[in-house]
């Protein structure tokens, strides 16, 4: 029976190579060329045969050329193949075979080898026809047969002259050739779109094709398939809706869990922050605003502070203790004599209150103490400049922002970026900064100064500060009233 499987086309043969033999030895054939010892026939071999009496090439002036031509060396198997194709003895060493080829360099393939080539072509065709036939009968599916050779498939399925109510169902991407062939053979062919989702096999198919001899039977089969397709589609949609519902519940539970975790612990807000402030960036044409937040633990309590660069203004800021932040009872030292403790506590409270008031005045009045002190001793002057830290900058039990304590007040000292003029008195104003987002990775705050009016800025955390250290007492003192006066005098001298 004629079919596409009988084609002489050598592309993608099931048997890629066959072997034939004669007196010279065993040759291989791949449908295109004959090879001996894995080498095909070469027409011009003279260029590879050395001269019997080599005369070195000379230059135009008659002298021996400095650069002599080189002959490509060939393996012994290559010389054997060239002798075999020309009907010459292929035994011996390379030199003997080269001598045998002298005078036969341009010879064509010998007649015996051409006969062997014809035999190889016939054998190759027969072997591949048998292999294709075996594959058709034993290995190929109906869909593969209908795609490869629709005429042969349909003629074998519905023999001429037979009458049958049977139908075949194919899942395939290719409908046109199958439908046209069925029409030519007098068969009924109808198709419908396969469902887009569902079973993996069905997802690969583009169409479901029904073929048979009775039209009513074929149409009813297609209608039944369409009803089943609709049912499967509804089930798939319901399944997808249920999956979306479950995913939504899982996401909600995950968010609730993360929120609970966030509320149960402090946020680590230390690190580098990228800041955005439209008012500053647009008014002064600056960019890359930054802030670095640090936390330091001391004997008197933890401190949280930062250095910032807002383009037009740079400096440091210090966060104040949360309202109601006190040492918890579990952290208070226990003493055997409670009465002595109460009496001593009253005295200490008076002293601490007095010290606290002095510290507040010292820091927040722009260090007037340092201005009035006229001591020439360097150590005393340095100690005056680094005045005591106000108690409000020391934390007790609340040491980090959290979901419960996201907003923190702060004061800052800074200077203009241009001439470096210190913002004297900036620490008298109180501003706020709120941490939000997942684990406090986003912030929003306010700031103001003589350079610009109060404005809002936002930011997000971009990295850690590593081992970087900031001496906040030093940086704070470097921007006090004395530093402002010294800078003012230097600008005029």
Short mmCIF file of C-alpha atoms in Angstrom, two decimals:
data_model
loop_
_atom_site.label_atom_id
_atom_site.label_comp_id
_atom_site.label_asym_id
_atom_site.label_seq_id
_atom_site.Cartn_x
_atom_site.Cartn_y
_atom_site.Cartn_z
CA UNK A 1 0.00 0.00 0.00
CA UNK A 2 1.50 3.32 -1.04
CA UNK A 3 2.04 5.74 1.78
CA UNK A 4 4.28 8.52 2.96
CA UNK A 5 6.31 5.92 4.82
CA UNK A 6 7.52 4.59 1.42
CA UNK A 7 9.09 7.95 0.57
CA UNK A 8 12.69 8.06 -0.63
CA UNK A 9 13.30 11.05 1.60
CA UNK A 10 16.42 10.37 3.66
CA UNK A 11 15.65 13.01 6.30
CA UNK A 12 15.47 11.64 9.81
CA UNK A 13 15.71 7.94 8.85
CA UNK A 14 14.89 5.42 11.61
CA UNK A 15 18.03 3.49 10.54
CA UNK A 16 20.70 6.21 10.24
CA UNK A 17 23.51 4.06 8.84
CA UNK A 18 23.96 0.67 7.15
CA UNK A 19 27.11 -1.33 6.31
CA UNK A 20 28.08 -3.12 3.08
CA UNK A 21 31.24 -5.03 2.19
CA UNK A 22 33.35 -6.17 -0.77
CA UNK A 23 36.89 -7.45 -1.25
CA UNK A 24 38.36 -4.11 -0.15
CA UNK A 25 36.61 -4.20 3.22
CA UNK A 26 33.54 -2.83 5.02
CA UNK A 27 31.93 0.44 3.89
CA UNK A 28 29.24 2.51 5.65
CA UNK A 29 26.37 4.45 4.02
CA UNK A 30 24.18 7.13 5.66
CA UNK A 31 21.81 7.75 2.74
CA UNK A 32 24.07 10.36 1.16
CA UNK A 33 27.66 9.13 0.83
CA UNK A 34 29.77 6.01 1.14
CA UNK A 35 32.64 5.94 3.62
CA UNK A 36 35.54 3.61 4.24
CA UNK A 37 37.25 3.74 7.62
CA UNK A 38 35.02 6.79 8.37
CA UNK A 39 36.47 8.74 5.41
CA UNK A 40 34.66 9.59 2.13
CA UNK A 41 36.19 9.67 -1.35
CA UNK A 42 38.49 12.68 -1.97
CA UNK A 43 38.92 13.79 -5.57
CA UNK A 44 42.32 15.48 -5.44
CA UNK A 45 44.89 13.75 -3.28
CA UNK A 46 47.98 15.02 -5.12
CA UNK A 47 48.33 17.97 -2.76
CA UNK A 48 48.90 15.57 0.12
CA UNK A 49 51.46 13.29 -1.60
CA UNK A 50 55.09 14.35 -1.06
CA UNK A 51 57.28 14.99 -4.13
CA UNK A 52 59.79 12.26 -5.00
CA UNK A 53 62.64 14.78 -5.33
CA UNK A 54 61.47 17.85 -3.51
CA UNK A 55 62.76 21.11 -4.92
CA UNK A 56 62.44 23.85 -2.33
CA UNK A 57 60.37 26.79 -3.59
CA UNK A 58 62.37 29.85 -4.49
CA UNK A 59 61.62 33.52 -4.21
CA UNK A 60 61.38 35.89 -7.23
CA UNK A 61 65.07 36.68 -7.01
CA UNK A 62 65.95 33.01 -7.32
CA UNK A 63 66.90 32.40 -3.70
CA UNK A 64 65.26 29.69 -1.58
CA UNK A 65 62.11 31.07 0.02
CA UNK A 66 62.35 31.56 3.77
CA UNK A 67 58.83 30.22 4.32
CA UNK A 68 58.36 26.72 2.90
CA UNK A 69 54.84 25.31 2.19
CA UNK A 70 53.51 22.73 4.59
CA UNK A 71 51.64 19.54 3.62
CA UNK A 72 48.70 18.60 5.80
CA UNK A 73 49.33 15.19 7.29
CA UNK A 74 46.62 12.56 6.95
CA UNK A 75 46.14 9.42 9.07
CA UNK A 76 46.72 5.94 7.70
CA UNK A 77 42.94 5.26 7.56
CA UNK A 78 42.49 8.23 5.20
CA UNK A 79 45.12 6.84 2.77
CA UNK A 80 43.47 3.43 3.00
CA UNK A 81 40.07 4.88 2.05
CA UNK A 82 41.49 6.74 -0.97
CA UNK A 83 43.16 3.56 -2.24
CA UNK A 84 39.99 1.49 -1.67
CA UNK A 85 37.75 3.96 -3.54
CA UNK A 86 40.15 3.83 -6.54
CA UNK A 87 40.42 0.02 -6.53
CA UNK A 88 44.06 0.13 -5.35
CA UNK A 89 45.63 -2.05 -2.65
CA UNK A 90 44.95 -0.55 0.77
CA UNK A 91 47.51 -2.60 2.70
CA UNK A 92 50.95 -1.44 3.76
CA UNK A 93 52.23 1.67 5.40
CA UNK A 94 51.46 5.28 4.48
CA UNK A 95 54.47 5.65 2.15
CA UNK A 96 53.54 2.50 0.22
CA UNK A 97 49.95 3.68 -0.24
CA UNK A 98 51.18 7.14 -1.33
CA UNK A 99 53.36 5.50 -3.98
CA UNK A 100 50.37 3.40 -5.11
CA UNK A 101 48.32 6.56 -5.58
CA UNK A 102 50.94 8.28 -7.76
CA UNK A 103 49.42 8.62 -11.20
CA UNK A 104 45.93 7.87 -9.83
CA UNK A 105 45.42 11.11 -7.93
CA UNK A 106 42.52 12.27 -10.11
CA UNK A 107 40.94 8.82 -10.67
CA UNK A 108 37.18 8.51 -10.13
CA UNK A 109 35.55 5.92 -7.87
CA UNK A 110 36.15 2.46 -9.30
CA UNK A 111 33.33 0.50 -10.93
CA UNK A 112 33.27 -2.10 -8.16
CA UNK A 113 32.76 0.61 -5.56
CA UNK A 114 30.01 2.25 -7.65
CA UNK A 115 28.20 -1.08 -7.80
CA UNK A 116 28.64 -1.32 -4.03
CA UNK A 117 27.16 2.19 -3.71
CA UNK A 118 24.04 1.19 -5.69
CA UNK A 119 23.62 -1.86 -3.48
CA UNK A 120 24.01 0.32 -0.36
CA UNK A 121 21.30 2.72 -1.53
CA UNK A 122 18.84 -0.13 -2.11
CA UNK A 123 19.69 -1.73 1.21
CA UNK A 124 19.37 1.59 3.03
CA UNK A 125 15.95 2.23 1.48
CA UNK A 126 14.71 -1.27 2.25
CA UNK A 127 15.93 -1.26 5.84
CA UNK A 128 14.34 2.11 6.55
CA UNK A 129 11.07 1.12 4.83
CA UNK A 130 10.91 -1.95 7.07
CA UNK A 131 11.76 0.12 10.14
CA UNK A 132 9.08 2.70 9.33
CA UNK A 133 6.51 -0.03 8.73
CA UNK A 134 7.36 -1.69 12.03
CA UNK A 135 7.10 1.64 13.79
CA UNK A 136 3.71 2.33 12.15
CA UNK A 137 2.29 -1.03 13.20
CA UNK A 138 3.73 -1.39 16.68
CA UNK A 139 4.66 2.03 18.08
CA UNK A 140 2.68 4.94 16.62
CA UNK A 141 -0.57 6.19 18.17
CA UNK A 142 -3.69 7.02 16.17
CA UNK A 143 -2.90 10.73 16.46
CA UNK A 144 0.66 10.22 15.19
CA UNK A 145 -0.58 8.08 12.27
CA UNK A 146 -3.27 10.60 11.31
CA UNK A 147 -0.66 13.39 11.36
CA UNK A 148 2.04 11.42 9.50
CA UNK A 149 -0.15 9.82 6.82
CA UNK A 150 -3.86 10.63 7.20
CA UNK A 151 -4.86 8.76 4.01
CA UNK A 152 -3.26 5.48 5.00
CA UNK A 153 -4.61 5.75 8.55
CA UNK A 154 -8.21 6.37 7.43
CA UNK A 155 -8.11 3.70 4.71
CA UNK A 156 -6.90 1.12 7.25
CA UNK A 157 -9.47 2.22 9.85
CA UNK A 158 -12.43 2.37 7.45
CA UNK A 159 -11.75 -0.14 4.64
CA UNK A 160 -13.44 0.59 1.30
CA UNK A 161 -16.90 -0.99 0.99
CA UNK A 162 -17.36 -1.53 4.73
CA UNK A 163 -20.36 -0.17 6.65
CA UNK A 164 -19.82 0.67 10.32
CA UNK A 165 -21.36 2.85 13.03
CA UNK A 166 -17.99 3.08 14.78
CA UNK A 167 -16.13 6.35 15.11
CA UNK A 168 -12.59 7.37 15.99
CA UNK A 169 -11.67 10.26 18.27
CA UNK A 170 -8.40 12.09 17.66
CA UNK A 171 -6.77 14.83 19.74
CA UNK A 172 -4.56 16.87 17.43
CA UNK A 173 -3.35 20.29 16.43
CA UNK A 174 -3.80 19.49 12.74
CA UNK A 175 -7.38 19.38 11.42
CA UNK A 176 -7.28 20.67 7.84
CA UNK A 177 -5.40 17.78 6.21
CA UNK A 178 -7.37 15.14 8.17
CA UNK A 179 -10.72 16.73 7.31
CA UNK A 180 -9.84 17.08 3.64
CA UNK A 181 -8.65 13.47 3.39
CA UNK A 182 -11.81 12.22 5.12
CA UNK A 183 -13.97 14.13 2.61
CA UNK A 184 -12.05 12.60 -0.31
CA UNK A 185 -12.66 9.11 1.12
CA UNK A 186 -16.39 9.78 1.65
CA UNK A 187 -16.11 9.83 5.46
CA UNK A 188 -17.87 12.16 7.93
CA UNK A 189 -15.57 14.43 9.98
CA UNK A 190 -16.55 16.91 12.70
CA UNK A 191 -14.37 18.64 15.30
CA UNK A 192 -14.64 20.83 18.38
CA UNK A 193 -12.20 22.80 20.46
CA UNK A 194 -10.54 20.86 23.23
CA UNK A 195 -10.71 22.34 26.75
CA UNK A 196 -7.87 24.72 27.59
CA UNK A 197 -7.28 23.17 31.03
CA UNK A 198 -7.72 19.78 32.61
CA UNK A 199 -5.86 16.57 31.90
CA UNK A 200 -2.30 17.03 30.63
CA UNK A 201 -2.99 15.12 27.41
CA UNK A 202 -6.02 17.26 26.68
CA UNK A 203 -4.10 20.46 27.33
CA UNK A 204 -1.64 19.52 24.57
CA UNK A 205 -4.47 19.03 22.04
CA UNK A 206 -6.00 21.92 20.20
CA UNK A 207 -8.96 20.05 18.69
CA UNK A 208 -10.98 16.91 19.24
CA UNK A 209 -11.78 15.36 15.86
CA UNK A 210 -14.49 12.70 15.34
CA UNK A 211 -14.43 10.63 12.12
CA UNK A 212 -16.89 7.93 11.00
CA UNK A 213 -19.08 6.65 8.17
CA UNK A 214 -22.47 7.62 9.64
CA UNK A 215 -23.08 11.37 9.87
CA UNK A 216 -25.70 11.23 12.66
CA UNK A 217 -23.42 9.12 14.82
CA UNK A 218 -20.49 11.49 14.27
CA UNK A 219 -22.57 14.59 15.11
CA UNK A 220 -24.00 13.02 18.27
CA UNK A 221 -20.50 12.06 19.38
CA UNK A 222 -19.31 15.65 18.93
CA UNK A 223 -22.32 17.01 20.88
CA UNK A 224 -21.61 14.58 23.72
CA UNK A 225 -17.98 15.72 23.80
CA UNK A 226 -19.05 19.38 23.92
CA UNK A 227 -21.40 18.69 26.84
CA UNK A 228 -18.60 16.89 28.67
CA UNK A 229 -16.27 19.78 27.88
CA UNK A 230 -18.70 22.24 29.44
CA UNK A 231 -19.01 20.06 32.53
CA UNK A 232 -15.24 19.86 32.87
CA UNK A 233 -14.99 23.60 32.37
CA UNK A 234 -17.48 24.25 35.17
CA UNK A 235 -15.60 21.89 37.48
CA UNK A 236 -12.33 23.60 36.63
CA UNK A 237 -13.79 27.05 37.31
CA UNK A 238 -15.23 25.83 40.62
CA UNK A 239 -11.88 24.29 41.50
CA UNK A 240 -10.07 27.52 40.66
CA UNK A 241 -12.52 29.52 42.75
CA UNK A 242 -12.00 27.14 45.67
CA UNK A 243 -8.24 27.40 45.23
CA UNK A 244 -8.42 31.19 45.19
CA UNK A 245 -10.57 31.12 48.33
CA UNK A 246 -8.09 28.85 50.11
CA UNK A 247 -5.18 31.03 49.01
CA UNK A 248 -6.98 34.12 50.27
CA UNK A 249 -7.56 32.46 53.66
CA UNK A 250 -3.91 31.37 53.81
CA UNK A 251 -2.69 34.87 52.95
CA UNK A 252 -4.95 36.40 55.60
CA UNK A 253 -3.71 33.95 58.22
CA UNK A 254 -0.13 34.60 57.19
CA UNK A 255 -0.64 38.36 57.49
CA UNK A 256 -2.28 37.94 60.87
CA UNK A 257 0.61 35.78 62.03
CA UNK A 258 3.18 38.30 60.79
CA UNK A 259 1.29 41.16 62.43
CA UNK A 260 1.16 39.23 65.70
CA UNK A 261 4.89 38.55 65.50
CA UNK A 262 5.57 42.21 64.76
CA UNK A 263 3.50 43.33 67.75
CA UNK A 264 5.23 40.87 70.04
CA UNK A 265 8.74 42.24 69.51
CA UNK A 266 10.61 45.47 68.89
CA UNK A 267 11.66 46.62 65.45
CA UNK A 268 15.34 46.93 64.67
CA UNK A 269 15.40 50.27 62.85
CA UNK A 270 19.16 50.77 62.98
CA UNK A 271 20.91 51.01 59.63
CA UNK A 272 21.05 53.14 56.50
CA UNK A 273 17.89 54.82 55.21
CA UNK A 274 17.11 56.42 51.87
CA UNK A 275 15.12 59.63 52.39
CA UNK A 276 12.71 61.48 50.12
CA UNK A 277 11.55 65.04 50.78
CA UNK A 278 9.86 66.68 47.74
CA UNK A 279 9.99 70.17 49.29
CA UNK A 280 13.79 70.07 49.72
CA UNK A 281 14.57 68.12 46.55
CA UNK A 282 12.50 70.35 44.28
CA UNK A 283 13.37 73.69 45.91
CA UNK A 284 17.15 73.15 46.07
CA UNK A 285 17.62 70.59 43.27
CA UNK A 286 19.31 68.02 45.54
CA UNK A 287 19.03 64.25 45.61
CA UNK A 288 20.32 61.19 47.46
CA UNK A 289 19.06 62.26 50.89
CA UNK A 290 20.22 59.81 53.57
CA UNK A 291 19.96 58.98 57.26
CA UNK A 292 21.81 56.50 59.49
CA UNK A 293 20.21 55.41 62.76
CA UNK A 294 22.24 54.06 65.69
CA UNK A 295 21.41 52.57 69.08
CA UNK A 296 23.87 52.76 71.97
CA UNK A 297 23.61 51.09 75.36
CA UNK A 298 25.12 52.94 78.35
CA UNK A 299 25.07 52.52 82.11
CA UNK A 300 22.33 55.13 82.36
CA UNK A 301 20.20 53.51 79.65
CA UNK A 302 19.93 53.06 75.91
CA UNK A 303 20.06 55.94 73.43
CA UNK A 304 18.83 56.11 69.84
CA UNK A 305 20.22 58.79 67.55
CA UNK A 306 21.01 59.41 63.90
CA UNK A 307 23.11 61.41 61.49
CA UNK A 308 21.41 62.82 58.42
CA UNK A 309 22.28 64.48 55.12
CA UNK A 310 19.29 66.25 53.58
CA UNK A 311 21.33 67.99 50.88
CA UNK A 312 20.76 71.53 52.10
CA UNK A 313 21.01 70.58 55.78
CA UNK A 314 23.21 68.04 57.58
CA UNK A 315 23.54 67.14 61.24
CA UNK A 316 22.57 64.74 63.99
CA UNK A 317 19.31 64.07 65.82
CA UNK A 318 18.49 62.44 69.16
CA UNK A 319 15.28 60.60 69.99
CA UNK A 320 13.54 61.33 73.29
CA UNK A 321 12.26 58.77 75.75
CA UNK A 322 8.68 57.56 75.25
CA UNK A 323 6.10 59.10 77.54
CA UNK A 324 5.54 56.76 80.48
CA UNK A 325 8.79 54.88 79.88
CA UNK A 326 10.00 53.78 83.32
CA UNK A 327 12.11 50.96 84.70
CA UNK A 328 9.90 47.91 85.19
CA UNK A 329 9.55 46.36 88.62
CA UNK A 330 11.37 43.22 87.50
CA UNK A 331 14.49 45.28 86.76
CA UNK A 332 14.61 47.26 90.03
CA UNK A 333 17.37 46.27 92.46
CA UNK A 334 16.13 44.44 95.61
CA UNK A 335 17.43 45.62 99.05
CA UNK A 336 16.92 44.10 102.49
CA UNK A 337 15.95 47.37 104.27
CA UNK A 338 12.95 48.83 102.48
CA UNK A 339 12.65 51.80 104.89
CA UNK A 340 16.26 52.84 104.30
CA UNK A 341 15.60 52.51 100.59
CA UNK A 342 12.55 54.77 100.76
CA UNK A 343 14.39 57.42 102.75
CA UNK A 344 17.40 57.24 100.48
CA UNK A 345 15.21 57.27 97.41
CA UNK A 346 13.57 60.52 98.46
CA UNK A 347 16.97 62.17 98.91
CA UNK A 348 18.24 60.76 95.63
CA UNK A 349 15.08 61.83 93.81
CA UNK A 350 15.65 65.41 94.95
CA UNK A 351 19.27 65.26 93.80
CA UNK A 352 18.37 63.63 90.49
CA UNK A 353 15.61 66.16 89.90
CA UNK A 354 18.04 68.99 90.57
CA UNK A 355 20.65 67.40 88.30
CA UNK A 356 18.00 66.75 85.64
CA UNK A 357 16.92 70.39 85.67
CA UNK A 358 20.54 71.55 85.42
CA UNK A 359 21.17 69.14 82.54
CA UNK A 360 18.05 70.26 80.71
CA UNK A 361 19.08 73.89 81.00
CA UNK A 362 22.63 73.07 80.02
CA UNK A 363 21.74 71.17 76.83
CA UNK A 364 18.56 72.81 75.58
CA UNK A 365 19.60 76.44 76.10
CA UNK A 366 22.21 76.08 73.38
CA UNK A 367 25.03 75.65 75.93
CA UNK A 368 25.03 79.13 77.46
CA UNK A 369 27.13 77.57 80.17
CA UNK A 370 29.90 77.01 77.68
CA UNK A 371 29.62 80.61 76.48
CA UNK A 372 30.00 82.17 79.93
CA UNK A 373 32.84 79.91 81.12
CA UNK A 374 36.20 81.74 80.67
CA UNK A 375 38.51 78.97 81.86
CA UNK A 376 41.81 78.75 79.92
CA UNK A 377 42.45 75.16 80.95
CA UNK A 378 41.97 72.88 77.88
CA UNK A 379 40.58 69.96 79.86
CA UNK A 380 37.99 72.11 81.60
CA UNK A 381 37.01 73.71 78.28
CA UNK A 382 36.55 70.30 76.62
CA UNK A 383 34.45 69.04 79.54
CA UNK A 384 32.29 72.18 79.42
CA UNK A 385 31.77 71.67 75.66
CA UNK A 386 30.69 68.03 76.20
CA UNK A 387 27.99 68.96 78.71
CA UNK A 388 25.97 66.17 80.37
CA UNK A 389 23.34 64.39 78.29
CA UNK A 390 19.77 65.29 79.35
CA UNK A 391 17.85 62.45 80.96
CA UNK A 392 15.16 62.61 78.30
CA UNK A 393 17.62 61.13 75.77
CA UNK A 394 18.11 58.00 77.94
CA UNK A 395 15.58 55.19 77.53
CA UNK A 396 14.37 52.89 80.27
CA UNK A 397 12.26 49.85 79.34
CA UNK A 398 11.18 51.01 75.85
CA UNK A 399 14.38 50.98 73.82
CA UNK A 400 13.22 50.41 70.23
CA UNK A 401 10.24 51.30 68.05
CA UNK A 402 7.49 48.66 67.75
CA UNK A 403 3.92 48.30 66.58
CA UNK A 404 2.87 49.58 70.01
CA UNK A 405 5.34 52.50 69.98
CA UNK A 406 5.84 53.54 66.33
CA UNK A 407 6.11 57.34 66.83
CA UNK A 408 9.14 58.97 68.50
CA UNK A 409 9.91 62.62 69.21
CA UNK A 410 13.35 63.96 68.40
CA UNK A 411 15.50 67.10 68.48
CA UNK A 412 18.29 67.89 66.06
CA UNK A 413 21.37 70.05 65.65
CA UNK A 414 22.74 70.74 62.21
CA UNK A 415 24.31 73.17 59.77
CA UNK A 416 23.68 74.47 56.29
CA UNK A 417 25.52 72.49 53.65
CA UNK A 418 26.76 75.58 51.79
CA UNK A 419 28.76 77.73 54.23
CA UNK A 420 28.35 75.35 57.15
CA UNK A 421 26.42 77.84 59.31
CA UNK A 422 25.16 76.06 62.43
CA UNK A 423 21.38 76.07 62.97
CA UNK A 424 21.62 77.67 66.42
CA UNK A 425 18.63 76.85 68.60
CA UNK A 426 17.30 74.10 66.33
CA UNK A 427 17.32 71.69 69.31
CA UNK A 428 14.71 73.85 71.07
CA UNK A 429 12.10 72.61 68.58
CA UNK A 430 10.52 69.18 68.96
CA UNK A 431 9.78 67.06 65.84
CA UNK A 432 8.41 63.56 65.39
CA UNK A 433 9.24 60.48 63.33
CA UNK A 434 6.94 57.46 62.80
CA UNK A 435 8.10 53.98 61.80
CA UNK A 436 5.68 51.78 59.90
CA UNK A 437 5.49 49.05 57.29
CA UNK A 438 6.69 45.47 57.83
CA UNK A 439 8.96 45.44 60.92
CA UNK A 440 9.36 49.22 60.82
CA UNK A 441 11.20 49.29 57.48
CA UNK A 442 9.45 52.53 56.40
CA UNK A 443 9.41 55.92 58.16
CA UNK A 444 7.68 59.27 57.92
CA UNK A 445 8.73 62.39 59.79
CA UNK A 446 8.78 66.19 60.01
CA UNK A 447 11.65 68.66 60.15
CA UNK A 448 12.13 72.42 59.92
CA UNK A 449 14.76 75.11 60.21
CA UNK A 450 15.85 78.60 59.22
CA UNK A 451 16.71 77.41 55.73
CA UNK A 452 13.24 76.02 55.00
CA UNK A 453 9.85 75.84 56.63
CA UNK A 454 8.50 72.75 58.36
CA UNK A 455 8.08 69.92 55.87
CA UNK A 456 7.45 66.18 55.72
CA UNK A 457 9.90 63.50 54.61
CA UNK A 458 9.65 59.75 54.11
CA UNK A 459 12.20 56.95 53.88
CA UNK A 460 12.88 53.23 53.73
CA UNK A 461 15.67 51.10 55.14
CA UNK A 462 18.32 50.06 52.61
CA UNK A 463 21.05 48.36 54.67
CA UNK A 464 23.07 47.99 57.86
CA UNK A 465 25.67 50.37 59.28
CA UNK A 466 28.02 47.49 60.09
CA UNK A 467 30.82 48.49 62.44
CA UNK A 468 30.37 52.22 61.81
CA UNK A 469 30.41 54.24 65.04
CA UNK A 470 28.98 57.67 65.83
CA UNK A 471 30.09 59.58 68.95
CA UNK A 472 26.80 61.37 69.55
CA UNK A 473 28.08 63.46 72.49
CA UNK A 474 30.94 64.74 70.36
CA UNK A 475 28.74 65.43 67.33
CA UNK A 476 26.10 67.13 69.52
CA UNK A 477 28.69 69.31 71.25
CA UNK A 478 30.29 70.30 67.93
CA UNK A 479 27.09 72.17 67.09
CA UNK A 480 26.53 74.12 70.34
CA UNK A 481 26.62 77.88 70.92
CA UNK A 482 30.41 77.97 71.38
CA UNK A 483 30.91 76.13 68.09
CA UNK A 484 28.52 78.57 66.39
CA UNK A 485 30.44 81.58 67.77
CA UNK A 486 33.83 80.15 66.79
CA UNK A 487 32.56 79.47 63.29
CA UNK A 488 31.12 82.96 63.02
CA UNK A 489 34.41 84.56 64.07
CA UNK A 490 36.37 82.38 61.65
CA UNK A 491 34.18 83.47 58.75
CA UNK A 492 35.10 87.13 59.41
CA UNK A 493 38.87 86.61 59.81
#
